[in-house]
Short mmCIF file of C-alpha atoms in Angstrom, two decimals:
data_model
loop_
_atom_site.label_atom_id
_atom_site.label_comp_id
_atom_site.label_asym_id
_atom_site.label_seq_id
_atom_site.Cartn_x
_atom_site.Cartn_y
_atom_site.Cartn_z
CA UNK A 1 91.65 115.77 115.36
CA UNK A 2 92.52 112.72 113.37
CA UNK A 3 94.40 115.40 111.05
CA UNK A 4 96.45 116.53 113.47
CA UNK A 5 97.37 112.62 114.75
CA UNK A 6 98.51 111.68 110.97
CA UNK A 7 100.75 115.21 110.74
CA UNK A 8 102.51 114.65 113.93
CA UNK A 9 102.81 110.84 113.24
CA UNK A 10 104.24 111.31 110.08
CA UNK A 11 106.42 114.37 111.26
CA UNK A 12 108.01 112.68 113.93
CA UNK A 13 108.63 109.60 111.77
CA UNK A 14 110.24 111.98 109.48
CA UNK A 15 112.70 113.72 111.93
CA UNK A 16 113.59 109.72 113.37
CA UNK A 17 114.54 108.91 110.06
CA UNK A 18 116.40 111.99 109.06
CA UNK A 19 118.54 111.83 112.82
CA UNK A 20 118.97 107.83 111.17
CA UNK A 21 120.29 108.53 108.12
CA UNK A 22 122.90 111.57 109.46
CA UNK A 23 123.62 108.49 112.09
CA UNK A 24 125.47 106.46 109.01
CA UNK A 25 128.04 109.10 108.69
CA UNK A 26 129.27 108.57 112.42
CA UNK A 27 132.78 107.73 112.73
CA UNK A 28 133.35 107.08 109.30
CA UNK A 29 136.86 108.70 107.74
CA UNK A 30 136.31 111.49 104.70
CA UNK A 31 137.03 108.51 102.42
CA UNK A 32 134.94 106.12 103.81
CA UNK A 33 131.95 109.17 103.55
CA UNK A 34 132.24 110.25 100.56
CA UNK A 35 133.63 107.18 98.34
CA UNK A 36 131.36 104.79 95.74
CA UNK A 37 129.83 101.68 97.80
CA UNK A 38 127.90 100.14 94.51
CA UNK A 39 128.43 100.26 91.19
CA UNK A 40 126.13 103.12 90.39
CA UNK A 41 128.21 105.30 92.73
CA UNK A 42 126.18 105.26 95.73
CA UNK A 43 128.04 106.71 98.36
CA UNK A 44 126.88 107.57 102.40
CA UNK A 45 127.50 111.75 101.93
CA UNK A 46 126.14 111.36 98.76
CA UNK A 47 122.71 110.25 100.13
CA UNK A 48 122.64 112.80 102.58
CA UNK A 49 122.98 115.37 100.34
CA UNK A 50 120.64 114.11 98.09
CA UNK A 51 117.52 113.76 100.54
CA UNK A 52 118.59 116.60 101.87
CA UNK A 53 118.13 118.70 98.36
CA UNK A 54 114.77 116.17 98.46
CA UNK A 55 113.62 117.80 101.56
CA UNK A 56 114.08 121.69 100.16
CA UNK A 57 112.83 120.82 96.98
CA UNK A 58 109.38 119.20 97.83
CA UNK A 59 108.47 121.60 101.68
CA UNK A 60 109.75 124.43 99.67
CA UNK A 61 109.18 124.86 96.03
CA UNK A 62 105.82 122.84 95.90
CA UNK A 63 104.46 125.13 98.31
CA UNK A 64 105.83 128.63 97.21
CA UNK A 65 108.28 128.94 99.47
CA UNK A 66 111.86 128.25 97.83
CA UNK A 67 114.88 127.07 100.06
CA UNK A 68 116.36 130.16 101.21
CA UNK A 69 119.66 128.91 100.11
CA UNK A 70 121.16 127.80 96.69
CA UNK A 71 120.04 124.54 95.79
CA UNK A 72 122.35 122.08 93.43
CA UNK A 73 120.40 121.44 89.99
CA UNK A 74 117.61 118.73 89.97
CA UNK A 75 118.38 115.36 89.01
CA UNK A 76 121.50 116.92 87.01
CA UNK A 77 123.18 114.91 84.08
CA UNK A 78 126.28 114.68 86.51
CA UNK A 79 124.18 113.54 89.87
CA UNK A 80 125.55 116.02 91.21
CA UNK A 81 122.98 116.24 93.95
CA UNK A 82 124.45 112.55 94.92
CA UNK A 83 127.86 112.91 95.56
CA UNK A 84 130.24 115.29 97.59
CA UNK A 85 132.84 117.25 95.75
CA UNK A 86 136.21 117.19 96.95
CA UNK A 87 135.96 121.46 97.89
CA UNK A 88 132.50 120.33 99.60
CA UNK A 89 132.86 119.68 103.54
CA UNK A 90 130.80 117.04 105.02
CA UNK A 91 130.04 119.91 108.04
CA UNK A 92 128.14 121.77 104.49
CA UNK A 93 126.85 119.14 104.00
CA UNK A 94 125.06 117.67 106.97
CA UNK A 95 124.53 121.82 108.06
CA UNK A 96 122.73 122.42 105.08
CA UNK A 97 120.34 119.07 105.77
CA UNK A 98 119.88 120.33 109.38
CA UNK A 99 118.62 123.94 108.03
CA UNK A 100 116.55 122.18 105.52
CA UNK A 101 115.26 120.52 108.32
CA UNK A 102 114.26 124.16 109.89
CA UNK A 103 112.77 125.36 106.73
CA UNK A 104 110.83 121.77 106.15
CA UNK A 105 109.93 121.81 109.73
CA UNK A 106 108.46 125.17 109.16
CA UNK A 107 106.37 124.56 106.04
CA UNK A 108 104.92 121.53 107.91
CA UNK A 109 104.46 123.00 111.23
CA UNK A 110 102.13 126.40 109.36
CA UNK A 111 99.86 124.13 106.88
CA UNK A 112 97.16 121.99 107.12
CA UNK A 113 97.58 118.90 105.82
CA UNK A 114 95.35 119.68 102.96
CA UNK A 115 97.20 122.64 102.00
CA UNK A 116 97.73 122.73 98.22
CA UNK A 117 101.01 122.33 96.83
CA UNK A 118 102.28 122.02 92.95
CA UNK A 119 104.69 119.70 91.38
CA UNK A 120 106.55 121.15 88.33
CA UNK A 121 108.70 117.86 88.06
CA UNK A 122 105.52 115.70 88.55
CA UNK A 123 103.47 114.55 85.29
CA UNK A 124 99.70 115.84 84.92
CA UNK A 125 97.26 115.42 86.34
CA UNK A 126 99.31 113.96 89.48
CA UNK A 127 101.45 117.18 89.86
CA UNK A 128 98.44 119.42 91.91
CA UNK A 129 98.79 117.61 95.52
CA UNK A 130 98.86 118.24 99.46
CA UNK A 131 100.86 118.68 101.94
CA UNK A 132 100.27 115.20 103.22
CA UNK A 133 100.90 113.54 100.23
CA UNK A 134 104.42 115.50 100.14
CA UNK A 135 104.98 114.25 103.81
CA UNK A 136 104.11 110.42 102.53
CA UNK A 137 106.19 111.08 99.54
CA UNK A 138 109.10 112.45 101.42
CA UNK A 139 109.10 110.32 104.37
CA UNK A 140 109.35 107.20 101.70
CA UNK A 141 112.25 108.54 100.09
CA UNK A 142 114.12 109.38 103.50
CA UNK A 143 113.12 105.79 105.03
CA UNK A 144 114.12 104.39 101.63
CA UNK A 145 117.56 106.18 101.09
CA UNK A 146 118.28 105.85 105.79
CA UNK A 147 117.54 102.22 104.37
CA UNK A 148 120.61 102.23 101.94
CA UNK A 149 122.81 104.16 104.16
CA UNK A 150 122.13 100.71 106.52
CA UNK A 151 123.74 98.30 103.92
CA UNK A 152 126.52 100.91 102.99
CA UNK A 153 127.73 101.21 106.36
CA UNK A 154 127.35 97.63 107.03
CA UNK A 155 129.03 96.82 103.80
CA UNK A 156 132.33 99.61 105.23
CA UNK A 157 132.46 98.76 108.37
CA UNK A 158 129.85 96.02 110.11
CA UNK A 159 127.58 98.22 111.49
CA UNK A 160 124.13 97.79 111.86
CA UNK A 161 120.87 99.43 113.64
CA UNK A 162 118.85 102.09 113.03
CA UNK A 163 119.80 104.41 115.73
CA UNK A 164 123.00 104.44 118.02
CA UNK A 165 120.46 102.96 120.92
CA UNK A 166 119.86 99.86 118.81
CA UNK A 167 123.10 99.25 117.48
CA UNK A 168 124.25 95.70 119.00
CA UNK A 169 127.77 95.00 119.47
CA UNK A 170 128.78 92.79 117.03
CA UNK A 171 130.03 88.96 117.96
CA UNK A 172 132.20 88.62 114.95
CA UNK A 173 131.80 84.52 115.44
CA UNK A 174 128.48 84.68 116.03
CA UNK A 175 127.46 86.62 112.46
CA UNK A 176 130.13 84.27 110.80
CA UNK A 177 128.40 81.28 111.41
CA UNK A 178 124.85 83.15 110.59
CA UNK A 179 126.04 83.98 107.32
CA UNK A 180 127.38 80.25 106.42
CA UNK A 181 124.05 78.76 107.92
CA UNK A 182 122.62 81.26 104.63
CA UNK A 183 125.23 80.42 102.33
CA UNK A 184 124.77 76.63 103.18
CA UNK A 185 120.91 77.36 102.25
CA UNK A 186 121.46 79.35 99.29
CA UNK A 187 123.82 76.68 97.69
CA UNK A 188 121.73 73.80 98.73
CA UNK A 189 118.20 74.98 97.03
CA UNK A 190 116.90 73.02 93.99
CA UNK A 191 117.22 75.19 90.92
CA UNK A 192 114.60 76.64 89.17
CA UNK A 193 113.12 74.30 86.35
CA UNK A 194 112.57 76.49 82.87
#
């Protein structure tokens, strides 16, 4: 019983999450989607595609049943898996995270949560696992990457919330005199004796 609670908990945390992080891309231009927010590169399509690639990698290869489509190469010199080439259409994109959902959803939905799973990427002896640790694993990395998607799009645009029902509008003079109140804080702290 209590299995069935933690696989249905963590499921459905998973699919909020995922609907969160597509969320970010929401009335954003092609530029605005696809273009470096940090100096790393970190861009909003890139994350999508990324935990998207995540998603097929870990419900599919770990437990012997590959993506049915053609996956970009893992953690590539290039980062390929982060970032959207100019030929690649954000409706790719976001379609191929919503059929990895389908194929996720389906390796979750037919094991137990003890069901073994291998992975090749993983260092010994940590790489023989379960599907629940894969759905702890990957439900970190989609919270964690949804999580960098929020500062992005704040960062482009103001935007906040972590779903369309919880996004506030935004009092402009309100969050100005927030962020000063911090500022004022910040600049006023006693420094750190050595």
């Amino acid at each position: 019983m209590i299995d069935e609670f933690a696989k249905d908990n963590l499921h459905g945390r998973l699919r909020r999450d995922r609907e969160a992080l597509l969320w970010k891309l929401d009335g954003l231009s092609e530029c605005d989607a696809r273009r470096p927010l940090t100096a790393t590169g970190t861009n909003l399509l890139g994350l999508v595609k990324h935990v998207a690639t995540v998603e097929a990698r870990y419900f599919g290869e770990v437990f012997g049943r590959p993506s049915p489509e053609p996956l970009c190469r893992w953690q590539d010199s290039d980062g390929s898996d982060q970032w959207a080439t100019a030929d690649e259409t954000r409706e790719q994109i976001t379609g191929f995270y919503r059929r990895t959902w389908e194929h996720a959803d389906a390796t979750i939905d037919e094991l137990a949560l003890d069901a073994s799973g291998h992975v090749p990427w993983w260092p010994e002896p940590h790489a023989d696992t379960n599907l629940f640790a894969i759905l702890v694993h990957v439900l970190g990395e989609t919270n964690r990457h949804a999580g960098h998607a929020d500062i992005l799009r704040e960062g482009v645009d103001g935007r906040t919330g972590m779903r369309p029902e919880h996004e506030m509008q935004i009092d402009e003079e309100a969050r100005a005199a927030y962020c000063a109140k911090i500022e004022q804080a910040a600049g006023s702290a006693a420094p750190i004796k050595a």
